[in-house]
Coordinates of N, CA, C and O in Angstrom, one line a residue:
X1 N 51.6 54.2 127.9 CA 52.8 54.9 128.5 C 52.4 55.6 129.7 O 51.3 56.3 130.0
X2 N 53.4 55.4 130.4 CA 52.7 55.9 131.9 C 52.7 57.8 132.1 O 53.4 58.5 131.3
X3 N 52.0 58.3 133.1 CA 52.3 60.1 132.7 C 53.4 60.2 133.3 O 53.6 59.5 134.2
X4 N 54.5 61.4 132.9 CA 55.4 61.7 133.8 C 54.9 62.8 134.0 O 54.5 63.7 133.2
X5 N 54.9 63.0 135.7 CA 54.6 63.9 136.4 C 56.0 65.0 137.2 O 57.2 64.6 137.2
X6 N 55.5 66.3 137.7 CA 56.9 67.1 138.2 C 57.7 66.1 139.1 O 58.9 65.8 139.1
X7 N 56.9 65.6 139.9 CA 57.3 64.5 141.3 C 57.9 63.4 140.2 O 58.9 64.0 139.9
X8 N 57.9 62.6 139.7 CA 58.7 61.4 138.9 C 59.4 62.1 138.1 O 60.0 61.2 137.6
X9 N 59.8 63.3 137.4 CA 60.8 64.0 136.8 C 61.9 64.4 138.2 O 63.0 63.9 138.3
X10 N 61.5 65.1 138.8 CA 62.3 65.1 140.5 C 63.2 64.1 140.4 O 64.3 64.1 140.0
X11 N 62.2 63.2 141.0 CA 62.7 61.7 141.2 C 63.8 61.5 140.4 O 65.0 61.4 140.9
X12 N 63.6 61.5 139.0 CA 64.5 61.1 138.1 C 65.8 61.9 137.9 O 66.8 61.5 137.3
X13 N 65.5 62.8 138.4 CA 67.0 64.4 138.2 C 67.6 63.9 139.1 O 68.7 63.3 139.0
X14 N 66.7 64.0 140.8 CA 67.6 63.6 142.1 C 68.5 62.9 141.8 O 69.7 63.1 141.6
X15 N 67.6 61.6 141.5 CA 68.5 60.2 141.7 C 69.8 60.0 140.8 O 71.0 59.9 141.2
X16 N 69.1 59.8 139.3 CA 70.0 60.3 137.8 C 71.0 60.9 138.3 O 72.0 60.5 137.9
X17 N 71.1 62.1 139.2 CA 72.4 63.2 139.3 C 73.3 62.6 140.1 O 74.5 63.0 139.9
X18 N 73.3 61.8 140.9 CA 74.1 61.1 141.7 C 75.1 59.5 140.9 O 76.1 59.0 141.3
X19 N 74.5 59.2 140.1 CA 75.0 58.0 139.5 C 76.5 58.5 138.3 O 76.2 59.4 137.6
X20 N 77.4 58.2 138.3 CA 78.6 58.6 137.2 C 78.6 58.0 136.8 O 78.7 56.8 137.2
X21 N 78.3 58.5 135.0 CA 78.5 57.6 133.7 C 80.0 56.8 133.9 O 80.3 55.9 133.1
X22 N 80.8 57.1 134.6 CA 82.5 56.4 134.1 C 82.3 55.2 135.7 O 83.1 55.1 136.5
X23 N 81.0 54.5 135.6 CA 80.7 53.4 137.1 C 81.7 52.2 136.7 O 81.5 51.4 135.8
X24 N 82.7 52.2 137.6 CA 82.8 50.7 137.2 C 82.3 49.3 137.6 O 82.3 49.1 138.8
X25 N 82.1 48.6 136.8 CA 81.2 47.4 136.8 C 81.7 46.8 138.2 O 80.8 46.6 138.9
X26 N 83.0 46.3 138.8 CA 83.7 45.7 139.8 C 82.6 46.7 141.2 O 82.4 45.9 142.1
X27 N 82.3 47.3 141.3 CA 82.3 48.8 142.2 C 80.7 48.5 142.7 O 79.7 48.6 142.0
X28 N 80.9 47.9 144.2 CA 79.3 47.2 144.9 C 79.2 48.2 145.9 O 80.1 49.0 146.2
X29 N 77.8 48.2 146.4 CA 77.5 49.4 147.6 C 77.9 48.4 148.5 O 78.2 47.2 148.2
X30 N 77.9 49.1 150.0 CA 78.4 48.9 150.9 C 77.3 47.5 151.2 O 76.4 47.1 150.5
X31 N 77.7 47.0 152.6 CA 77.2 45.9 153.0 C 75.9 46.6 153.6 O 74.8 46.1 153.7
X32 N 76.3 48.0 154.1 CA 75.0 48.9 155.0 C 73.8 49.1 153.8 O 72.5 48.8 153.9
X33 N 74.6 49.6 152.5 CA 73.0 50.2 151.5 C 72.4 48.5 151.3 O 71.2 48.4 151.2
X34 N 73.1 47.3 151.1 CA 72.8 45.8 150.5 C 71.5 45.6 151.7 O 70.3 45.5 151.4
X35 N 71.8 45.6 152.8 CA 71.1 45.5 153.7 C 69.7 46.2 154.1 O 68.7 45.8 154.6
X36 N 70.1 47.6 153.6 CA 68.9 48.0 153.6 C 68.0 48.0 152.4 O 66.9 48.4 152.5
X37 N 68.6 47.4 150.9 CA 67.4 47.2 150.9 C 67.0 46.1 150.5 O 66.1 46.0 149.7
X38 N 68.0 45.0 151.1 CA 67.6 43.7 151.1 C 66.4 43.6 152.5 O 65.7 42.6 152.7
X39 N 66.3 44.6 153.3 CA 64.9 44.8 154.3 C 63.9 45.7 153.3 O 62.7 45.4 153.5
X40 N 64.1 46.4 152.7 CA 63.1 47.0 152.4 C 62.1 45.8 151.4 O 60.9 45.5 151.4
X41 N 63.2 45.3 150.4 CA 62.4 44.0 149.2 C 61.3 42.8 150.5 O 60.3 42.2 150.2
X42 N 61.8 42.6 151.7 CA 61.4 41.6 152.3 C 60.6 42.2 153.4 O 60.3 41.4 154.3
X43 N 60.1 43.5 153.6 CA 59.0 44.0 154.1 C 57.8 44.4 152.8 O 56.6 44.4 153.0
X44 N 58.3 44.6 151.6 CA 57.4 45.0 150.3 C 56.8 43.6 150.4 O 55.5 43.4 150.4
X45 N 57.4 42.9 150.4 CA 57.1 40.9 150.0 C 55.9 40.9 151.3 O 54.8 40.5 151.1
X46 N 56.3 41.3 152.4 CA 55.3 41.3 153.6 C 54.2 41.8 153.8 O 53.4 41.2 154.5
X47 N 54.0 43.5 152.9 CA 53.3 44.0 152.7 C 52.5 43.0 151.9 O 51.4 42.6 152.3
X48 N 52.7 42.8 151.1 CA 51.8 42.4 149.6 C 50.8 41.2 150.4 O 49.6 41.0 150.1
X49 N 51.5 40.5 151.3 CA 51.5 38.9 151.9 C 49.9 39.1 152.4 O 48.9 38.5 152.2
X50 N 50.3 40.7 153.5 CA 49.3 40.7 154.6 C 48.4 41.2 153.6 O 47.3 40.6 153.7
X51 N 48.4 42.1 152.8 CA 47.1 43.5 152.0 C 46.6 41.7 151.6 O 45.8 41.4 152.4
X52 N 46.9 40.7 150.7 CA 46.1 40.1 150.0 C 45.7 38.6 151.1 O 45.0 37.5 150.8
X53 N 46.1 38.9 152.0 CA 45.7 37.6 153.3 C 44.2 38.1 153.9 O 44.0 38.9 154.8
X54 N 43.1 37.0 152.9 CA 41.6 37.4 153.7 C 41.6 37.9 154.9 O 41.1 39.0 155.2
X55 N 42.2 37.0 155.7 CA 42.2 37.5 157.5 C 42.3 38.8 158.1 O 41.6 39.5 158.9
X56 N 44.0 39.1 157.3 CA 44.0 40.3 157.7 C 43.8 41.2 158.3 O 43.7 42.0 157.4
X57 N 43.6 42.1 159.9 CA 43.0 43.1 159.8 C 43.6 44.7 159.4 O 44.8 44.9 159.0
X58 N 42.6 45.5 159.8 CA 43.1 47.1 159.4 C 44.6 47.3 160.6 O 45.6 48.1 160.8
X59 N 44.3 46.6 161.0 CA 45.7 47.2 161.6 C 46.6 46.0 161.3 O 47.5 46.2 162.1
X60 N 46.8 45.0 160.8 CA 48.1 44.5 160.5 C 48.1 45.0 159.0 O 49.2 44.8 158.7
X61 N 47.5 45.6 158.0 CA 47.6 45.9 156.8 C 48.5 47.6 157.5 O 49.7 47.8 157.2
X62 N 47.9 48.7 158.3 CA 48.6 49.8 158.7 C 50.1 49.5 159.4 O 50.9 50.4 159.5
X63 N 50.3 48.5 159.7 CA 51.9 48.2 160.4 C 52.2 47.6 159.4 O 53.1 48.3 158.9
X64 N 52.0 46.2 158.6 CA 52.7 46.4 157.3 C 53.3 47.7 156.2 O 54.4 47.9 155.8
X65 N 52.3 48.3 156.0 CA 52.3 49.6 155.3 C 53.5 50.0 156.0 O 54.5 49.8 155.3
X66 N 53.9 50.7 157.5 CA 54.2 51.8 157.5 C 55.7 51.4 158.1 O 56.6 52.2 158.4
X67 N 55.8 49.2 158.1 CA 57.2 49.2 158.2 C 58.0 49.4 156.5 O 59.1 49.9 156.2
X68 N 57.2 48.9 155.8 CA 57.4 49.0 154.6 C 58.1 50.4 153.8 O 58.7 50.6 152.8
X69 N 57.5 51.0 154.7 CA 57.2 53.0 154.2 C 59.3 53.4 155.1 O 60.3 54.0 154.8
X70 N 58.9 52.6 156.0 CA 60.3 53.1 156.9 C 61.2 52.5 156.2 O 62.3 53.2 156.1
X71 N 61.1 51.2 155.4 CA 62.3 50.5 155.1 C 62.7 51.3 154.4 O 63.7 51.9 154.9
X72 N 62.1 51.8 152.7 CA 62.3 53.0 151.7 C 62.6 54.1 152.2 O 63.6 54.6 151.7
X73 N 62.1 54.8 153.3 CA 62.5 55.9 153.6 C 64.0 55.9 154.3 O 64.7 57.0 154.3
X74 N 64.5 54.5 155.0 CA 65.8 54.0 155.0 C 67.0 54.3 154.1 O 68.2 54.4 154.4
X75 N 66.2 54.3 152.9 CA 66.9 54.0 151.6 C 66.9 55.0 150.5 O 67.3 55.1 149.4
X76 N 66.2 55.9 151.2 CA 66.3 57.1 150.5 C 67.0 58.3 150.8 O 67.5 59.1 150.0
X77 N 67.1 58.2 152.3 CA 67.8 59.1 153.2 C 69.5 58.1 153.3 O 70.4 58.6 154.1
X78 N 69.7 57.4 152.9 CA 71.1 56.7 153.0 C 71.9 57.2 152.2 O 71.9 56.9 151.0
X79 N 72.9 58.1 153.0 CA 73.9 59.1 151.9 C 74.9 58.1 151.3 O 75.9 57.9 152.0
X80 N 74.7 57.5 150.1 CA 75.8 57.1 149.2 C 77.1 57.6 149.0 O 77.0 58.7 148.5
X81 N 78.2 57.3 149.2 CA 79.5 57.5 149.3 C 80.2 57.7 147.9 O 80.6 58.7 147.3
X82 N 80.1 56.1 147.5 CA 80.8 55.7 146.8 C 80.3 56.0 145.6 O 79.4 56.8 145.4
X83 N 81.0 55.2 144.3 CA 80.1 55.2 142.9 C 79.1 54.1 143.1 O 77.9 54.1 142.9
X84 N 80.0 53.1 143.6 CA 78.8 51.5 143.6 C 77.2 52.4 144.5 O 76.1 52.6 144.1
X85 N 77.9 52.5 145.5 CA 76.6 52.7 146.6 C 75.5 53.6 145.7 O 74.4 53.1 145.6
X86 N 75.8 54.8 145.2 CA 75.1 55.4 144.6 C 74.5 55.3 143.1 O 73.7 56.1 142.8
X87 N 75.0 54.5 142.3 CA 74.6 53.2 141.5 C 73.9 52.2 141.8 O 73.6 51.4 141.0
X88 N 73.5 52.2 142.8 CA 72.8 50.9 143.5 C 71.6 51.6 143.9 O 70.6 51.3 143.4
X89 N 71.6 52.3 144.6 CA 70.7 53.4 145.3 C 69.9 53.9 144.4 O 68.7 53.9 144.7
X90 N 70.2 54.5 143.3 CA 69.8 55.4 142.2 C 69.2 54.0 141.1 O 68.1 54.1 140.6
X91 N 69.8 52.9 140.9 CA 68.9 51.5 140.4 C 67.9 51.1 141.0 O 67.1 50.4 140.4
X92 N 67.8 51.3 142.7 CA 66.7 50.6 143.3 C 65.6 51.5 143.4 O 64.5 51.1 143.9
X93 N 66.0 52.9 143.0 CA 65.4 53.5 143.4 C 64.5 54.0 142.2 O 63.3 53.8 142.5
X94 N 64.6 54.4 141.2 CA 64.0 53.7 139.5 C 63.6 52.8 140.0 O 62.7 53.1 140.8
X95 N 63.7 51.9 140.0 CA 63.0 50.5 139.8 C 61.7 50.8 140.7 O 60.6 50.8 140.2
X96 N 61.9 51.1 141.8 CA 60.8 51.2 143.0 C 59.7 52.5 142.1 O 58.6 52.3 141.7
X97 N 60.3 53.5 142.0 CA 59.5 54.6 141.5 C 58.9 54.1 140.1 O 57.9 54.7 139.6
X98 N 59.4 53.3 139.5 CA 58.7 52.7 138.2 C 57.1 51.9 138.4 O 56.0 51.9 137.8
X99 N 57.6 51.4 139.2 CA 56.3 50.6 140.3 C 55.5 51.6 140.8 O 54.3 51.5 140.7
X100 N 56.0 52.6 141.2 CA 54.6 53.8 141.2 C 54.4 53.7 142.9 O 53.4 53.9 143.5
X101 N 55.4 53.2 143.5 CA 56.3 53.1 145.3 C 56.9 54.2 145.3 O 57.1 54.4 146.5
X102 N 57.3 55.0 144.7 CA 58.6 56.3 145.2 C 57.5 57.3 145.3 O 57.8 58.2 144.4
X103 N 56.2 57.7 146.0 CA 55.3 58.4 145.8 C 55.2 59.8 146.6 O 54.7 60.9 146.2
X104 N 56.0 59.5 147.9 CA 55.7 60.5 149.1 C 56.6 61.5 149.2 O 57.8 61.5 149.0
X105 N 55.7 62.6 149.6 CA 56.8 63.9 149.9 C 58.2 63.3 150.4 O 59.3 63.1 149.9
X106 N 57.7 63.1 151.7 CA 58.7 62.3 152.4 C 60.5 61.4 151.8 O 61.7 61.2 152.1
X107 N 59.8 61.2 151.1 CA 60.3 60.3 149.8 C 61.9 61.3 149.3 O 63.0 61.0 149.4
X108 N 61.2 62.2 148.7 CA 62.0 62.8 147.8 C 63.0 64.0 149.1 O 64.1 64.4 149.0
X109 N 61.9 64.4 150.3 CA 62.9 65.2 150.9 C 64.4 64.2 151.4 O 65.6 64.7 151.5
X110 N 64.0 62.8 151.7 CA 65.2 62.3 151.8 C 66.1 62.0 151.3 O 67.3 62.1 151.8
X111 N 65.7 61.6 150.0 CA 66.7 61.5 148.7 C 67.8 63.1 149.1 O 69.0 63.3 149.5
X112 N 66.8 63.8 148.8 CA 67.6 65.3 148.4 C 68.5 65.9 149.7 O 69.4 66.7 149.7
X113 N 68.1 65.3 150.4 CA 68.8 65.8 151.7 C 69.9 64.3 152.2 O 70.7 64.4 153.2
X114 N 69.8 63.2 151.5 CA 70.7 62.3 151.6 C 71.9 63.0 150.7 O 73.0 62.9 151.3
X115 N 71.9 63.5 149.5 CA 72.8 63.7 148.7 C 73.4 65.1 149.1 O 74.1 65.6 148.2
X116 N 73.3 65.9 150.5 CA 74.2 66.8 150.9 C 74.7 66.0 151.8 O 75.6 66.8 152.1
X117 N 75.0 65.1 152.5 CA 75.4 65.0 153.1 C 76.9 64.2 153.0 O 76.8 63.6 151.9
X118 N 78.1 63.8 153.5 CA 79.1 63.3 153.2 C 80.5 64.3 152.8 O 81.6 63.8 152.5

């Protein structure tokens, strides 16, 4: 069982507090949150491509990394509106932090400062 740490309990309050148990199932995020993190899944896929491509060098592995880093931080700072958007946001966003990706200060100041705003 993995440790839960103050930072992944965070995580989990932030995000968790934004989702309403009465979601209805019909109720999609916008085309803007789909997008972003249909970029962020297909820079993660990129990263992985270049970190395990022999060739490689240190600097296409540091620009992979740090579009990757931008996509999520996209998606963390993206103020959810709606129930869907923030149901979606708060699923991808678990999922990512489950994987042991939701790591960075950075990270969580956006979440928390995405959810004042609107």
């Amino acid at each position: 069982m993995p440790e839960i740490t103050r930072r992944t309990l965070l995580a989990f309050t932030a995000v968790a507090s934004v989702v309403d148990p009465t979601f209805a199932e019909g109720e999609r995020a916008s085309p803007e949150l789909q997008a972003l993190i249909g970029a962020h899944e297909a820079a993660y896929v990129a990263l992985h491509r270049v970190v395990h491509r022999t060739d490689s060098s240190s600097h296409d592995r540091k620009r992979a990394d740090r579009i990757e880093e931008d996509a999520l931080l996209a998606i963390c700072s993206y103020p959810a509106i709606s129930r869907g958007e923030r149901r979606a946001k708060a699923e991808y966003l678990l999922a990512t932090e489950a994987r042991g990706e939701l790591d960075l200060e950075e990270h969580m100041q956006a979440i928390l400062h995405s959810m004042m705003r609107g």
